[in-house]
Amino acid sequence: MESRPSEVENQQQVNLEDPYSSRHHYLEIKTELASAFPYDSCHVRSRMCYMIVTSRTLLWTLLTMATTLAMVAAVITPTWLVGPSRRLRGRSKASEDEIFTPSLGLYNGCIKVHEIEQLFTENCAPFVTSFSMSSEDFPNFWKAALVLFVCGLGLLSWTLLTSLSCCCIRSVFRKSVFTVSGTVQAIAGILFMLGLVLYPAGWGSRRIQMVCSNRVGPYYIGDCSIGWTYYLAIVGTIVTFICSLLSIQAEVSTSSTKVQEGLIEGKNVICLI
């Protein structure tokens, strides 16, 4: 009596006769894994790790880096307020007068001091010794602004790290790294904006009067002018919000059709620039 081939044997024969069938089955599994782990760039096996770089993710990373550096420069540079130019007379008739422009920052300032041989030298240094200083020497509004800027810089620095690693790491706390980073950047931008608003509120203190004359008050700087680093902080704050919005487009670019096709083809490095 002739035995009929089993269903398993028939399936094996089909696979041997049609090599495309096994590859098609593998691609289906690959697609299911890609859809099941949309934010994970590394799965259980190392051979399934992949890196995705697009023009929008690269732009977001570079813009985040530039904004972080700009905000650091703005906070540490003592030219938020620039006083009127002053003529410093030498002690002797032979020495020439010098023109000096004092300036103030968030926690530091630039002044001229006398040194040996009757020479004036510029001295830029922090005037803050502790947060318990009098409000006349270190305005309370400036203290709050400094805290806000430092916290904002901490958040922005964290997003810089995530943006540099976003090509490999796609999730943070089971959320998209782009969504989390964009939200954190928006919070940092709000902190910067509050700091920019609070800084002029402390313009009525005695320290400001020493540089900008007695005709000063909150949001009025008398004879002084706003320095370029304050404008740099404004621009950095605006760009921080732009980075927050750009993170959305960066995430969309990593889920494009070309990226999915590259994943299905088994590519470990996908570069769309």
CSV table of C-alpha atoms in Angstrom, one decimal:
chain,number,residue,atom,x,y,z
A,1,MET,CA,0.0,0.0,0.0
A,2,GLU,CA,1.5,3.3,-1.1
A,3,SER,CA,1.9,5.9,1.7
A,4,ARG,CA,0.9,9.5,1.1
A,5,PRO,CA,3.5,12.2,2.0
A,6,SER,CA,2.8,14.0,5.1
A,7,GLU,CA,1.9,17.7,5.3
A,8,VAL,CA,5.3,18.6,6.8
A,9,GLU,CA,7.2,16.8,4.0
A,10,ASN,CA,5.1,18.7,1.4
A,11,GLN,CA,6.0,22.0,3.1
A,12,GLN,CA,9.7,21.1,3.2
A,13,GLN,CA,9.6,20.2,-0.5
A,14,VAL,CA,8.0,23.5,-1.3
A,15,ASN,CA,10.7,25.4,0.6
A,16,LEU,CA,13.4,23.4,-1.3
A,17,GLU,CA,11.8,24.1,-4.6
A,18,ASP,CA,11.1,27.7,-4.0
A,19,PRO,CA,14.0,29.5,-2.3
A,20,TYR,CA,12.2,32.8,-2.5
A,21,SER,CA,9.6,31.5,-0.1
A,22,SER,CA,12.1,31.3,2.8
A,23,ARG,CA,13.5,34.7,2.1
A,24,HIS,CA,10.0,36.2,1.9
A,25,HIS,CA,9.2,34.6,5.3
A,26,TYR,CA,12.4,36.1,6.8
A,27,LEU,CA,11.4,39.5,5.5
A,28,GLU,CA,8.0,39.2,7.0
A,29,ILE,CA,9.5,38.4,10.4
A,30,LYS,CA,11.9,41.3,10.0
A,31,THR,CA,9.0,43.7,9.2
A,32,GLU,CA,7.1,42.4,12.2
A,33,LEU,CA,10.1,43.0,14.5
A,34,ALA,CA,10.6,46.5,13.2
A,35,SER,CA,6.9,47.4,13.8
A,36,ALA,CA,7.0,45.8,17.2
A,37,PHE,CA,10.0,47.8,18.4
A,38,PRO,CA,9.6,51.2,16.7
A,39,TYR,CA,11.9,53.0,19.1
A,40,ASP,CA,14.6,50.3,19.8
A,41,SER,CA,17.6,50.3,17.5
A,42,CYS,CA,19.1,47.2,19.2
A,43,HIS,CA,17.1,44.0,19.7
A,44,VAL,CA,18.1,40.8,21.4
A,45,ARG,CA,20.8,39.8,18.9
A,46,SER,CA,23.6,42.1,18.1
A,47,ARG,CA,23.3,41.4,14.4
A,48,MET,CA,20.0,43.2,14.4
A,49,CYS,CA,21.5,46.5,15.8
A,50,TYR,CA,21.2,49.4,13.4
A,51,MET,CA,22.1,53.0,13.1
A,52,ILE,CA,19.9,55.7,11.4
A,53,VAL,CA,21.1,59.1,10.4
A,54,THR,CA,19.0,61.5,8.4
A,55,SER,CA,19.5,65.2,7.4
A,56,ARG,CA,16.9,66.3,10.0
A,57,THR,CA,18.4,64.3,12.9
A,58,LEU,CA,21.8,65.7,12.0
A,59,LEU,CA,20.4,69.2,11.8
A,60,TRP,CA,18.7,68.8,15.2
A,61,THR,CA,21.9,67.5,16.8
A,62,LEU,CA,24.1,70.3,15.4
A,63,LEU,CA,21.6,73.0,16.3
A,64,THR,CA,21.3,71.6,19.9
A,65,MET,CA,25.1,71.6,20.2
A,66,ALA,CA,25.4,75.2,18.9
A,67,THR,CA,22.6,76.4,21.2
A,68,THR,CA,24.2,74.7,24.3
A,69,LEU,CA,27.5,76.4,23.6
A,70,ALA,CA,25.9,79.7,22.9
A,71,MET,CA,24.0,79.7,26.2
A,72,VAL,CA,27.1,78.7,28.2
A,73,ALA,CA,29.0,81.6,26.6
A,74,ALA,CA,26.2,84.0,27.4
A,75,VAL,CA,26.0,83.0,31.1
A,76,ILE,CA,29.7,83.2,31.8
A,77,THR,CA,30.5,86.4,29.8
A,78,PRO,CA,30.3,89.6,31.9
A,79,THR,CA,28.8,91.9,29.2
A,80,TRP,CA,25.1,91.7,29.9
A,81,LEU,CA,25.1,95.4,30.8
A,82,VAL,CA,27.7,97.9,29.4
A,83,GLY,CA,28.3,101.1,31.3
A,84,PRO,CA,29.2,104.5,29.8
A,85,SER,CA,32.9,105.0,28.9
A,86,ARG,CA,35.0,106.6,31.5
A,87,ARG,CA,38.4,108.4,31.4
A,88,LEU,CA,40.9,107.2,33.9
A,89,ARG,CA,43.5,109.7,34.8
A,90,GLY,CA,47.1,108.6,35.5
A,91,ARG,CA,48.8,109.5,38.8
A,92,SER,CA,51.6,111.3,37.0
A,93,LYS,CA,51.6,113.9,34.4
A,94,ALA,CA,53.6,111.7,32.0
A,95,SER,CA,51.1,108.9,32.1
A,96,GLU,CA,48.3,109.1,29.5
A,97,ASP,CA,44.6,108.9,30.4
A,98,GLU,CA,42.8,105.7,29.5
A,99,ILE,CA,39.3,105.1,28.3
A,100,PHE,CA,37.5,102.2,30.0
A,101,THR,CA,34.0,100.8,29.6
A,102,PRO,CA,32.8,98.8,32.6
A,103,SER,CA,30.4,95.9,32.2
A,104,LEU,CA,28.3,93.5,34.3
A,105,GLY,CA,27.1,90.0,33.8
A,106,LEU,CA,24.9,87.6,35.7
A,107,TYR,CA,27.4,87.1,38.5
A,108,ASN,CA,30.6,88.8,37.3
A,109,GLY,CA,31.8,92.1,36.0
A,110,CYS,CA,34.8,94.0,34.5
A,111,ILE,CA,36.4,97.0,36.2
A,112,LYS,CA,39.7,98.8,36.0
A,113,VAL,CA,42.1,98.5,39.0
A,114,HIS,CA,45.4,100.2,39.8
A,115,GLU,CA,48.6,98.1,39.8
A,116,ILE,CA,52.2,98.9,40.2
A,117,GLU,CA,54.0,101.4,38.0
A,118,GLN,CA,50.9,103.6,37.8
A,119,LEU,CA,49.3,101.3,35.2
A,120,PHE,CA,45.6,100.5,35.0
A,121,THR,CA,44.7,96.9,34.3
A,122,GLU,CA,41.3,95.4,33.5
A,123,ASN,CA,40.0,92.9,35.9
A,124,CYS,CA,37.1,90.6,35.1
A,125,ALA,CA,36.0,88.4,37.9
A,126,PRO,CA,32.9,87.2,39.8
A,127,PHE,CA,31.6,89.6,42.3
A,128,VAL,CA,29.5,86.9,44.0
A,129,THR,CA,30.9,85.3,47.1
A,130,SER,CA,27.7,83.6,48.3
A,131,PHE,CA,24.0,83.5,47.6
A,132,SER,CA,23.4,85.1,51.0
A,133,MET,CA,24.9,88.4,49.8
A,134,SER,CA,22.8,91.5,50.2
A,135,SER,CA,20.3,92.3,47.4
A,136,GLU,CA,22.1,95.6,46.9
A,137,ASP,CA,25.3,93.8,45.9
A,138,PHE,CA,23.7,90.8,44.3
A,139,PRO,CA,20.0,91.4,43.4
A,140,ASN,CA,17.6,88.7,44.4
A,141,PHE,CA,16.2,88.7,40.8
A,142,TRP,CA,19.7,88.0,39.5
A,143,LYS,CA,20.0,85.1,42.0
A,144,ALA,CA,16.8,83.6,40.6
A,145,ALA,CA,17.8,84.3,37.0
A,146,LEU,CA,21.2,82.5,37.6
A,147,VAL,CA,19.4,79.5,39.1
A,148,LEU,CA,17.0,79.3,36.1
A,149,PHE,CA,19.8,79.6,33.6
A,150,VAL,CA,21.9,76.9,35.3
A,151,CYS,CA,18.9,74.5,35.5
A,152,GLY,CA,18.1,75.2,31.9
A,153,LEU,CA,21.7,74.6,30.8
A,154,GLY,CA,21.6,71.3,32.7
A,155,LEU,CA,18.5,70.2,30.8
A,156,LEU,CA,19.9,71.4,27.5
A,157,SER,CA,23.2,69.6,28.1
A,158,TRP,CA,21.2,66.3,28.7
A,159,THR,CA,19.4,66.7,25.4
A,160,LEU,CA,22.8,67.3,23.7
A,161,LEU,CA,23.8,63.8,24.9
A,162,THR,CA,20.6,62.2,23.8
A,163,SER,CA,20.8,63.9,20.4
A,164,LEU,CA,24.4,62.6,19.9
A,165,SER,CA,23.2,59.1,20.7
A,166,CYS,CA,19.8,59.2,18.9
A,167,CYS,CA,21.2,57.5,15.8
A,168,CYS,CA,21.7,54.3,17.9
A,169,ILE,CA,19.4,54.7,20.9
A,170,ARG,CA,15.8,55.3,20.0
A,171,SER,CA,14.0,55.1,23.3
A,172,VAL,CA,14.3,56.7,26.8
A,173,PHE,CA,12.1,55.3,29.6
A,174,ARG,CA,10.1,53.4,27.0
A,175,LYS,CA,9.4,56.7,25.1
A,176,SER,CA,10.8,58.0,21.9
A,177,VAL,CA,14.2,59.8,22.5
A,178,PHE,CA,13.0,62.6,20.2
A,179,THR,CA,9.8,63.1,22.1
A,180,VAL,CA,11.5,63.2,25.5
A,181,SER,CA,14.3,65.4,24.3
A,182,GLY,CA,12.0,67.8,22.6
A,183,THR,CA,9.9,68.1,25.7
A,184,VAL,CA,13.0,68.7,27.9
A,185,GLN,CA,14.2,71.4,25.4
A,186,ALA,CA,10.9,73.2,25.6
A,187,ILE,CA,11.2,73.2,29.4
A,188,ALA,CA,14.7,74.5,29.2
A,189,GLY,CA,13.5,77.3,26.8
A,190,ILE,CA,10.9,78.3,29.4
A,191,LEU,CA,13.5,78.5,32.1
A,192,PHE,CA,15.7,80.6,29.9
A,193,MET,CA,12.8,82.9,29.1
A,194,LEU,CA,12.0,83.4,32.8
A,195,GLY,CA,15.6,84.2,33.5
A,196,LEU,CA,15.7,86.8,30.7
A,197,VAL,CA,12.6,88.5,32.2
A,198,LEU,CA,13.9,88.4,35.8
A,199,TYR,CA,17.3,89.9,35.0
A,200,PRO,CA,16.1,93.4,34.2
A,201,ALA,CA,14.0,93.4,37.3
A,202,GLY,CA,17.2,93.7,39.4
A,203,TRP,CA,18.5,96.9,37.7
A,204,GLY,CA,17.6,99.1,40.6
A,205,SER,CA,20.3,97.8,43.0
A,206,ARG,CA,23.4,99.7,44.3
A,207,ARG,CA,25.8,97.6,42.1
A,208,ILE,CA,24.0,98.8,39.0
A,209,GLN,CA,24.1,102.4,40.2
A,210,MET,CA,27.8,102.2,40.5
A,211,VAL,CA,28.1,101.4,36.8
A,212,CYS,CA,25.0,103.0,35.2
A,213,SER,CA,24.5,106.2,37.4
A,214,ASN,CA,21.8,106.7,39.9
A,215,ARG,CA,19.0,107.0,37.4
A,216,VAL,CA,18.3,103.3,37.3
A,217,GLY,CA,15.4,101.1,38.3
A,218,PRO,CA,13.7,97.9,37.4
A,219,TYR,CA,13.7,97.5,33.6
A,220,TYR,CA,15.4,100.9,33.3
A,221,ILE,CA,19.2,101.0,33.0
A,222,GLY,CA,19.9,104.8,32.9
A,223,ASP,CA,23.2,105.5,31.1
A,224,CYS,CA,24.0,101.9,30.5
A,225,SER,CA,23.2,99.8,27.4
A,226,ILE,CA,22.4,96.2,26.9
A,227,GLY,CA,25.4,94.1,26.0
A,228,TRP,CA,25.7,91.6,23.2
A,229,THR,CA,25.6,88.6,25.5
A,230,TYR,CA,22.1,89.4,26.6
A,231,TYR,CA,21.1,89.4,23.0
A,232,LEU,CA,23.0,86.1,22.6
A,233,ALA,CA,20.9,84.7,25.4
A,234,ILE,CA,17.7,85.8,23.7
A,235,VAL,CA,18.7,84.2,20.4
A,236,GLY,CA,19.8,81.0,22.2
A,237,THR,CA,16.4,80.9,23.9
A,238,ILE,CA,14.6,81.2,20.6
A,239,VAL,CA,16.7,78.5,19.0
A,240,THR,CA,16.1,76.2,22.0
A,241,PHE,CA,12.4,76.3,21.1
A,242,ILE,CA,13.2,75.7,17.5
A,243,CYS,CA,15.2,72.7,18.5
A,244,SER,CA,12.2,71.4,20.4
A,245,LEU,CA,10.0,71.7,17.3
A,246,LEU,CA,12.7,70.2,15.1
A,247,SER,CA,12.9,67.1,17.3
A,248,ILE,CA,9.4,66.2,15.9
A,249,GLN,CA,10.6,66.3,12.3
A,250,ALA,CA,13.7,64.4,13.3
A,251,GLU,CA,11.5,61.6,14.6
A,252,VAL,CA,9.4,61.6,11.5
A,253,SER,CA,12.4,61.3,9.3
A,254,THR,CA,13.6,58.1,11.1
A,255,SER,CA,10.2,56.4,10.3
A,256,SER,CA,10.2,57.3,6.6
A,257,THR,CA,9.6,54.7,3.8
A,258,LYS,CA,13.3,54.6,2.8
A,259,VAL,CA,14.3,53.9,6.4
A,260,GLN,CA,11.8,51.0,6.6
A,261,GLU,CA,13.0,49.6,3.3
A,262,GLY,CA,16.6,49.7,4.6
A,263,LEU,CA,15.5,47.8,7.8
A,264,ILE,CA,13.7,45.2,5.7
A,265,GLU,CA,16.8,44.7,3.6
A,266,GLY,CA,18.8,44.0,6.7
A,267,LYS,CA,21.0,47.1,6.6
A,268,ASN,CA,22.8,48.0,9.9
A,269,VAL,CA,23.7,51.5,8.9
A,270,ILE,CA,21.1,53.7,7.2
A,271,CYS,CA,22.2,57.2,6.1
A,272,LEU,CA,19.8,59.5,4.4
A,273,ILE,CA,21.6,62.9,4.0
